[in-house]
XYZ file of C-alpha atoms in Angstrom:
622
model
C 0.000 0.000 0.000
C 2.850 2.376 0.823
C 4.409 1.636 -2.561
C 1.140 2.614 -4.247
C 1.084 5.924 -2.314
C 4.669 6.672 -3.343
C 3.863 5.986 -6.959
C 0.770 8.221 -6.747
C 2.876 11.021 -5.231
C 5.079 11.005 -8.339
C 2.104 11.302 -10.715
C 1.003 14.590 -12.367
C -2.400 14.396 -10.630
C -0.763 14.444 -7.169
C 1.451 17.360 -8.192
C -1.639 19.376 -9.275
C -3.366 18.649 -5.952
C -0.217 19.676 -4.050
C -0.048 22.940 -6.009
C -3.666 23.717 -5.169
C -2.951 23.056 -1.496
C 0.063 25.406 -1.512
C -1.995 28.164 -3.136
C -4.755 27.688 -0.545
C -2.304 27.923 2.331
C -0.662 30.982 0.793
C -4.003 32.674 0.262
C -5.600 31.890 3.605
C -3.080 30.575 6.105
C -0.064 32.829 5.634
C -1.665 36.204 6.482
C -2.956 34.943 9.808
C 0.435 33.473 10.731
C 3.081 35.746 9.169
C 1.210 38.977 8.384
C -0.762 39.406 11.593
C -0.345 42.471 13.856
C 2.729 42.270 16.071
C 2.918 42.928 19.807
C 3.970 46.570 19.286
C 0.981 47.402 17.088
C -2.451 48.176 18.523
C -4.218 48.583 15.179
C -3.604 48.891 11.445
C -5.332 51.284 9.047
C -4.693 50.283 5.460
C -0.939 49.688 5.393
C -0.157 52.047 8.286
C 0.327 50.788 11.848
C -0.838 52.456 15.056
C 1.903 51.713 17.550
C 1.454 50.872 21.204
C 3.384 54.041 22.087
C 1.162 56.348 20.010
C -1.998 54.750 21.368
C -0.753 54.931 24.959
C -0.040 58.676 24.648
C -3.508 59.490 23.285
C -5.271 57.090 25.661
C -3.508 58.481 28.753
C -4.406 61.997 27.645
C -8.068 61.011 27.407
C -7.938 59.358 30.840
C -6.497 62.554 32.360
C -9.139 64.669 30.662
C -11.898 62.347 31.912
C -10.532 62.491 35.463
C -10.327 66.311 35.341
C -13.944 66.584 34.180
C -15.494 63.983 36.514
C -13.135 64.005 39.486
C -12.809 60.219 39.174
C -9.947 58.148 37.778
C -11.689 55.315 35.877
C -10.624 51.700 36.170
C -9.793 49.755 33.006
C -13.293 48.237 32.927
C -14.908 51.641 33.448
C -12.758 53.177 30.703
C -13.965 50.475 28.313
C -17.612 51.033 29.303
C -17.204 54.778 28.681
C -15.650 54.058 25.274
C -12.293 55.745 25.961
C -10.060 53.131 24.242
C -12.308 53.090 21.161
C -12.256 56.893 21.039
C -8.448 56.896 21.142
C -8.231 54.331 18.330
C -10.796 56.257 16.259
C -8.778 59.465 16.636
C -5.520 57.770 15.605
C -7.259 55.876 12.778
C -8.638 59.147 11.420
C -5.152 60.686 11.472
C -3.688 57.623 9.757
C -6.387 57.701 7.049
C -5.624 61.348 6.248
C -1.888 60.687 6.221
C -2.311 57.794 3.764
C -4.335 60.048 1.456
C -1.742 62.842 1.787
C 1.022 60.367 0.925
C -0.872 59.129 -2.145
C -1.426 62.735 -3.264
C 2.210 63.652 -2.673
C 1.381 66.247 0.011
C 3.662 67.194 2.871
C 6.242 69.693 4.053
C 9.931 69.905 3.158
C 12.644 69.778 5.811
C 13.335 73.475 5.234
C 9.667 74.332 5.791
C 9.542 72.230 8.975
C 12.604 74.008 10.359
C 10.959 77.330 9.581
C 7.751 76.281 11.370
C 9.692 75.147 14.445
C 11.646 78.421 14.599
C 8.383 80.400 14.395
C 6.694 78.390 17.173
C 6.220 80.757 20.172
C 6.552 77.764 22.532
C 10.289 77.742 21.839
C 10.854 81.509 21.987
C 13.165 83.212 24.471
C 12.365 86.359 26.415
C 13.535 88.301 23.352
C 10.967 86.532 21.177
C 13.598 84.583 19.210
C 13.977 80.824 18.808
C 15.742 79.332 21.833
C 17.550 76.028 21.304
C 17.484 75.366 25.043
C 13.682 75.629 25.217
C 13.386 73.294 22.229
C 15.745 70.752 23.818
C 13.887 70.882 27.154
C 10.576 70.251 25.413
C 11.973 67.213 23.616
C 13.456 65.868 26.845
C 10.189 66.327 28.801
C 8.103 64.640 26.108
C 10.557 61.777 25.576
C 11.007 62.519 21.865
C 14.095 62.718 19.714
C 14.487 65.619 17.294
C 13.788 63.306 14.349
C 10.624 61.941 16.003
C 9.373 65.447 16.749
C 9.965 66.633 13.171
C 8.233 63.516 11.856
C 5.193 64.328 14.019
C 5.166 67.862 12.645
C 5.530 66.582 9.068
C 2.524 64.287 9.553
C 0.510 67.115 11.120
C 1.365 69.394 8.180
C 0.181 66.791 5.669
C -3.106 66.334 7.574
C -3.585 70.102 7.676
C -3.071 70.336 3.907
C -5.815 67.751 3.313
C -8.141 69.639 5.660
C -7.538 72.919 3.797
C -9.311 71.447 0.765
C -12.604 71.924 2.614
C -11.998 75.497 3.822
C -14.007 76.935 0.936
C -17.039 74.700 1.506
C -20.207 76.694 2.102
C -23.781 75.882 3.027
C -26.238 76.119 0.097
C -28.536 79.137 0.400
C -31.636 76.943 0.296
C -30.409 75.129 3.424
C -29.848 78.447 5.206
C -33.341 79.601 4.184
C -34.841 76.402 5.574
C -32.931 76.855 8.841
C -34.022 80.511 9.074
C -37.608 79.486 8.441
C -37.372 76.711 11.028
C -36.083 79.108 13.659
C -38.330 82.113 12.975
C -41.655 80.996 11.467
C -44.477 81.867 13.856
C -47.846 80.354 14.638
C -50.864 81.698 16.482
C -53.398 79.194 17.762
C -56.730 78.972 19.531
C -56.865 76.158 22.042
C -58.840 74.600 24.867
C -57.500 72.568 27.759
C -59.404 69.419 28.659
C -59.125 68.710 32.383
C -58.951 64.992 33.255
C -61.119 65.665 36.313
C -64.095 66.252 33.983
C -63.639 62.786 32.447
C -62.675 60.919 35.616
C -63.938 57.340 35.817
C -64.729 56.319 39.405
C -66.641 53.046 39.007
C -64.662 49.885 39.578
C -64.186 47.294 36.830
C -65.809 43.927 36.917
C -63.646 41.000 37.931
C -63.454 39.905 34.305
C -62.416 43.376 33.092
C -59.849 43.714 35.851
C -58.366 40.285 35.152
C -58.097 41.001 31.442
C -56.503 44.412 32.097
C -54.052 42.889 34.568
C -52.985 40.146 32.138
C -52.516 42.624 29.272
C -50.421 44.914 31.473
C -48.539 42.355 33.528
C -45.199 44.147 33.026
C -46.559 47.240 34.816
C -46.914 45.163 37.967
C -43.576 43.391 37.845
C -41.130 43.987 40.676
C -37.503 44.890 40.029
C -34.566 42.989 41.453
C -33.807 44.248 44.940
C -30.594 43.555 46.805
C -30.483 43.913 50.563
C -26.965 45.089 51.286
C -24.889 46.433 54.117
C -22.702 49.359 53.011
C -19.805 50.861 54.935
C -18.361 54.024 53.341
C -14.754 54.737 54.308
C -13.942 58.355 53.455
C -12.237 61.201 55.250
C -15.643 62.844 55.656
C -17.100 59.685 57.221
C -14.134 59.253 59.581
C -14.191 62.933 60.550
C -17.589 62.520 62.206
C -16.022 60.246 64.848
C -12.809 62.207 65.401
C -12.445 64.259 68.588
C -10.772 67.673 68.582
C -9.804 69.439 71.822
C -10.216 73.123 72.585
C -6.435 73.405 72.875
C -5.996 72.082 69.338
C -8.575 74.528 67.999
C -6.889 77.445 69.766
C -3.463 76.401 68.499
C -4.729 76.084 64.933
C -6.347 79.512 65.212
C -3.036 81.028 66.271
C -1.192 79.254 63.451
C -3.649 80.361 60.742
C -4.700 83.705 62.199
C -3.582 85.502 59.046
C -6.280 83.712 57.046
C -9.051 85.184 59.181
C -8.355 88.899 58.797
C -11.425 90.731 57.527
C -10.518 93.525 55.048
C -11.642 97.112 55.385
C -15.181 97.545 54.053
C -16.977 100.725 53.078
C -20.630 101.595 52.496
C -20.742 103.440 49.180
C -23.499 105.630 47.706
C -23.758 107.035 44.208
C -25.606 110.027 42.734
C -25.702 110.581 38.972
C -25.339 114.306 38.260
C -27.721 115.467 35.527
C -25.759 118.496 34.306
C -22.675 120.649 34.734
C -24.485 122.938 37.199
C -25.089 120.059 39.625
C -21.483 118.921 39.253
C -20.288 122.429 40.003
C -22.430 122.523 43.186
C -20.799 119.335 44.515
C -17.313 120.521 43.544
C -17.904 123.761 45.470
C -19.279 121.794 48.422
C -16.103 119.690 48.576
C -13.941 122.828 48.483
C -16.019 124.538 51.191
C -16.077 121.426 53.412
C -19.883 121.137 53.230
C -21.465 117.796 54.071
C -22.812 115.518 51.343
C -26.320 115.732 52.798
C -26.341 119.526 52.703
C -25.271 119.661 49.049
C -27.887 117.042 48.130
C -30.539 119.079 49.947
C -29.367 122.254 48.187
C -29.707 120.628 44.748
C -33.013 118.920 45.622
C -31.779 115.430 44.662
C -32.481 113.557 47.929
C -34.507 110.782 46.295
C -31.906 110.056 43.607
C -29.088 108.926 45.900
C -28.446 105.172 45.442
C -26.737 102.949 48.002
C -24.431 100.603 46.082
C -23.715 98.459 49.166
C -20.913 97.656 51.601
C -17.790 96.342 49.910
C -14.125 95.537 50.285
C -12.077 97.354 47.668
C -11.540 94.226 45.572
C -15.300 93.534 45.450
C -16.126 96.723 43.533
C -16.092 95.977 39.804
C -16.034 99.637 38.714
C -12.383 100.644 39.078
C -13.164 104.385 39.157
C -15.697 103.945 41.978
C -13.304 101.678 43.939
C -10.447 104.158 43.662
C -12.607 107.113 44.661
C -14.434 105.373 47.539
C -11.266 104.032 49.166
C -9.509 107.357 48.855
C -12.080 109.194 51.018
C -12.550 109.696 54.724
C -15.798 108.596 56.386
C -18.671 110.853 55.166
C -16.378 112.165 52.450
C -17.486 112.440 48.825
C -15.971 113.045 45.402
C -17.073 113.775 41.830
C -15.858 111.333 39.149
C -16.459 110.797 35.460
C -18.747 107.990 34.285
C -20.002 106.463 31.042
C -23.197 108.540 31.292
C -21.679 111.701 32.746
C -20.384 112.797 36.114
C -21.231 111.039 39.392
C -20.934 111.914 43.052
C -19.535 109.078 45.225
C -20.195 109.240 48.991
C -18.786 106.948 51.724
C -21.258 106.919 54.622
C -19.394 104.480 56.925
C -16.112 102.581 57.195
C -15.589 99.180 58.826
C -11.927 98.962 59.780
C -9.785 95.966 58.912
C -9.817 93.469 61.775
C -9.144 89.958 63.000
C -12.127 87.589 62.968
C -12.657 86.303 66.548
C -12.133 82.609 67.309
C -15.834 82.023 67.954
C -16.696 83.136 64.423
C -14.383 80.576 62.806
C -14.518 77.787 65.419
C -16.691 75.496 63.261
C -14.463 75.883 60.212
C -11.297 75.203 62.235
C -12.801 72.201 64.009
C -13.914 70.586 60.733
C -10.523 71.193 59.124
C -8.780 69.531 62.088
C -11.207 66.602 61.999
C -10.531 66.050 58.280
C -6.783 66.298 58.806
C -6.869 63.641 61.528
C -9.239 61.515 59.450
C -6.799 61.532 56.539
C -4.109 60.124 58.847
C -6.474 57.352 60.004
C -7.666 56.267 56.543
C -5.030 53.657 55.759
C -5.098 52.173 59.247
C -8.889 51.898 59.218
C -8.785 50.379 55.724
C -6.295 47.696 56.793
C -8.271 46.768 59.932
C -11.536 46.502 58.001
C -9.929 44.280 55.351
C -8.378 42.058 58.053
C -11.776 41.674 59.721
C -13.407 40.807 56.407
C -10.692 38.282 55.526
C -11.238 36.580 58.902
C -15.018 36.594 58.303
C -15.491 38.766 61.400
C -18.245 41.396 61.607
C -16.904 44.723 60.400
C -19.411 46.583 62.568
C -16.985 46.336 65.504
C -14.212 48.000 63.501
C -16.651 50.583 62.170
C -17.834 51.438 65.659
C -14.264 51.913 66.884
C -13.708 54.574 64.208
C -17.146 56.157 64.487
C -18.184 54.856 61.068
C -21.771 54.019 60.247
C -22.888 50.918 58.339
C -26.033 51.349 56.259
C -28.532 48.565 55.591
C -30.324 49.270 52.318
C -32.782 47.678 49.909
C -30.953 48.662 46.736
C -32.466 48.624 43.248
C -30.781 49.294 39.915
C -31.723 52.996 39.992
C -29.614 53.492 43.133
C -32.246 55.757 44.713
C -31.648 54.300 48.197
C -28.044 55.602 48.162
C -29.268 59.204 48.315
C -29.743 58.913 52.071
C -26.002 58.295 52.687
C -24.479 61.757 52.988
C -20.855 60.582 53.216
C -20.800 59.116 49.684
C -18.979 61.305 47.150
C -20.999 62.873 44.355
C -21.251 60.851 41.157
C -20.531 57.516 42.865
C -24.045 56.056 42.656
C -23.641 54.183 39.363
C -20.247 52.761 40.339
C -21.660 51.372 43.591
C -24.774 49.964 41.909
C -22.686 48.247 39.216
C -20.449 46.603 41.829
C -23.316 45.470 44.060
C -25.318 43.959 41.184
C -22.207 42.254 39.793
C -21.564 40.483 43.100
C -22.700 36.934 43.682
C -24.987 36.155 46.605
C -22.754 33.314 47.819
C -19.535 35.393 47.834
C -18.406 35.666 51.447
C -15.982 38.569 50.901
C -16.967 40.978 48.165
C -14.321 43.243 46.593
C -14.189 46.755 48.048
C -15.446 49.529 45.747
C -12.725 52.061 44.980
C -14.167 55.529 44.333
C -10.793 57.259 43.935
C -9.035 59.841 46.147
C -8.899 57.466 49.155
C -12.622 56.850 49.049
C -13.749 53.255 49.513
C -17.055 51.486 50.095
C -17.178 48.015 51.660
C -20.346 46.000 51.190
C -21.920 42.606 51.671
C -24.995 41.227 49.931
C -27.369 39.875 52.579
C -30.304 38.841 50.403
C -31.432 39.043 46.781
C -35.075 39.453 45.827
C -35.273 38.583 42.113
C -37.631 40.423 39.796
C -40.955 38.642 39.515
C -44.530 39.023 38.306
C -46.884 39.923 41.125
C -50.309 38.330 41.455
C -53.522 40.268 41.055
C -54.323 39.860 44.739
C -51.024 41.529 45.681
C -51.703 44.648 43.608
C -55.501 44.692 43.350
C -55.911 48.310 44.516
C -53.065 49.496 42.287
C -54.527 47.625 39.300
C -57.995 49.111 39.861
C -56.531 52.637 40.019
C -54.534 51.999 36.824
C -57.664 50.703 35.039
C -59.610 53.819 36.080
C -56.785 56.088 34.888
C -56.794 54.295 31.525
C -60.553 54.713 31.151
C -60.229 58.412 32.034
C -57.502 58.892 29.406
C -59.547 57.036 26.804
C -62.644 59.145 27.501
C -60.628 62.380 27.280
C -58.914 61.198 24.076
C -62.283 60.324 22.459
C -63.583 63.813 23.292
C -60.449 65.410 21.781
C -60.714 63.241 18.630
C -64.375 64.213 18.196
C -63.523 67.923 18.511
C -60.679 67.673 15.945
C -62.937 65.706 13.567
C -65.591 68.427 13.826
C -62.990 71.119 13.031
C -61.696 69.087 10.069
C -65.266 68.845 8.798
C -65.512 72.618 8.467
C -66.371 73.908 11.922
C -64.102 76.151 13.966
C -62.628 75.727 17.407
C -64.767 78.440 18.999
C -68.029 76.711 17.931
C -66.780 73.224 18.844
C -65.536 74.394 22.233
C -68.842 76.084 23.023
C -70.716 72.873 22.194
C -68.532 71.043 24.710
C -68.880 73.682 27.422
C -65.325 74.961 26.931
C -63.990 78.472 26.406
C -61.095 78.720 23.921
C -57.983 80.819 24.503
C -55.827 82.600 21.940
C -52.061 82.355 22.157
C -49.606 85.086 21.329
C -47.426 84.376 18.256
C -44.695 81.824 19.009
C -41.831 80.054 17.262
C -40.721 76.452 17.573
C -38.128 77.406 20.149
C -40.023 80.032 22.122
C -43.570 79.102 23.036
C -45.928 81.758 24.370
C -46.310 82.005 28.130
C -48.244 79.082 29.578
C -48.239 77.050 26.343
C -46.982 73.484 26.653
C -43.850 72.949 24.477
C -45.392 69.816 22.920
C -48.414 71.859 21.848
C -46.133 74.451 20.272
C -44.296 71.736 18.322
C -47.563 70.107 17.186
C -48.830 73.451 15.864
C -46.003 73.436 13.307
C -47.139 70.125 11.808
C -49.541 71.968 9.509
C -50.487 75.357 8.110
C -53.373 77.707 8.794
C -56.503 75.800 9.843
C -54.535 72.767 11.002
C -56.106 71.169 14.107
C -54.883 68.540 16.513
C -54.709 67.409 20.115
C -51.722 66.843 22.382
C -51.445 65.201 25.821
C -49.730 67.568 28.246
C -47.132 66.872 30.895
C -49.635 67.387 33.718
C -51.973 64.684 32.401
C -54.411 66.964 30.553
C -55.187 67.327 26.873
C -54.998 70.399 24.626
C -57.111 70.689 21.481
C -55.871 73.440 19.158
C -56.350 75.036 15.761
C -53.782 77.160 13.915
C -55.374 80.538 13.173
C -52.397 82.434 11.731
C -49.075 81.599 10.077
C -46.363 84.286 9.994
C -43.380 83.383 7.769
C -39.878 84.393 8.849
C -38.574 87.674 7.484
C -35.663 87.552 5.060
C -33.299 89.340 7.480
C -34.220 87.306 10.579
C -31.289 85.875 12.509
C -31.084 82.119 12.980
C -28.911 80.255 15.464
C -29.337 77.072 13.419
C -28.181 78.805 10.227
C -25.222 80.411 12.042
C -24.207 77.053 13.513
C -24.438 75.422 10.069
C -22.243 78.091 8.487
C -19.708 77.878 11.311
C -19.372 74.100 11.384
C -20.223 73.090 7.802
C -16.624 72.702 6.611
C -15.723 70.717 9.735
C -18.742 68.434 9.299
C -17.921 67.775 5.650
C -14.293 67.069 6.543
C -15.327 64.716 9.379
C -17.651 62.784 7.043
C -14.879 62.608 4.444
C -12.406 61.215 6.984
C -14.986 58.685 8.205
C -15.418 57.497 4.622
C -11.644 57.220 4.188
C -11.359 55.163 7.357
C -14.146 52.796 6.298
C -12.616 52.305 2.844
C -9.174 51.552 4.274
C -10.458 49.337 7.065
C -9.235 49.098 10.638
C -7.783 45.935 12.173
C -7.351 45.860 15.956
C -4.836 43.781 17.885
C -7.101 43.017 20.850
C -4.336 41.374 22.863
C -2.050 44.411 22.605
C -4.984 46.762 23.272
C -5.996 44.874 26.433
C -2.397 44.909 27.641
C -2.070 48.704 27.265
C -5.357 49.562 28.955
C -4.721 47.102 31.797
C -7.210 44.314 31.116
C -4.440 41.691 31.084
């Protein structure tokens, strides 16, 4: 048999089959083995790689920006859920797509031009405004770049900028601007009546058959949500501070150490009188020279009722520099005449509160809280270690919590996190993080991972019981189901009345006649646009009025549970010179939008391959 196989291997048929196999391997096996993305490449766009280093720089920048905006440093899992890694790849993929196009078009900047751009960069200028080699070298050192790498970055940026300049002349078609102007400034005037649900209220109870049918059709309305009974122990400086003791001696010592922070500045009560003419100004100038009081000059000119008290201010609190300079250059009860935007003014200082030291009693609470927080910060790590040791030994953490004055909270927590609102020591914005951790925990886990909220803020928790979501029986929610059935019947009755009124208007009647037949009195709105409804008009009614022209009728449920039936009585088109925020925004951003769409198309045509293993390693998922 082996001899037969050897003979077959020498035949032309076997050679053809072997050739086909080689081609198949070359076409399908080789790229996945030899041409795949290497460990230093996060993604590839067309034939251009996105390196781990480039991705890490952009990704870290986005993490820092996120932390600055939210006050929270996200974990790797949180960063993925917020889409930060994908955003970094998209940004780099867009740049790579533009650079590939620029390369194909032969765009770019010469070495001489790059040198010129670097020398003109104000970031590298000396005090004399000239290029400083030392500044340039320091920048390269701080950023970890060589001169060649920096120039290459600038060359790539220049090529991208040249591609973007193609779209600088793009403009919005006039018809689009006219539509935007019309959308913003067209006006409607309507007549309308408000149907009150009280007039259609259904009070009779449904039969058992009706109630059962309603309950079965609306079973999801009476379904419970998953509820987790948990014990939460927040460990923050604020929580620890509540149990920290501060002595009177410590408060007094801190007051002495920081006394300079509690000096109240000189404050003056300032009045102003606008002088109507040169004659009045002359009267006050003469009064100043003669040493006459402000009150006597005011009485002489008959301007008692026109004196305005600006308030009591420190010098830095007065925004008008001329008033501040004049007021703090006067003695008590002194006055001066100064120039103003609308003419001359008389400035009078009626009283002066001298600069002074705030007494200890006035700042005791602030000092005590600061000392409590300072001590709490020192206790954080110790308390954290003791709580973790107690948890690892399966001991109750309440004993540790009590020793530090911490409070454990027993809550029935649902996915909306509403129950967390009652815990004052939780940092703002932490609700979703806590809910995610609690609902990810297993009921049989004896020691659940602590929740890190950043900035030395931690929440320990244990899941005591889980109530799964379930369908309730009719007997459990009978009263609630009856009330829901009655509300539905009320809404249906009110809707039928509104439909009948609109049908009558569509048949040729008018709202005034139809309203009178139904015992209603119509109201007339003032003219309104889509964006600015008249006073008291529901925004949904205003939007519905623009669904048709003059004579158009309709009905709209309102936010308070009522119903508005309306008819458009007047249409006022936008004037040709009306301003439009939509049109202005379109003109401002049109070129950028076109360019962004163009780049998106480039990226899709070139394709993006992602090295998931390298990506996970950089963002910390491995």
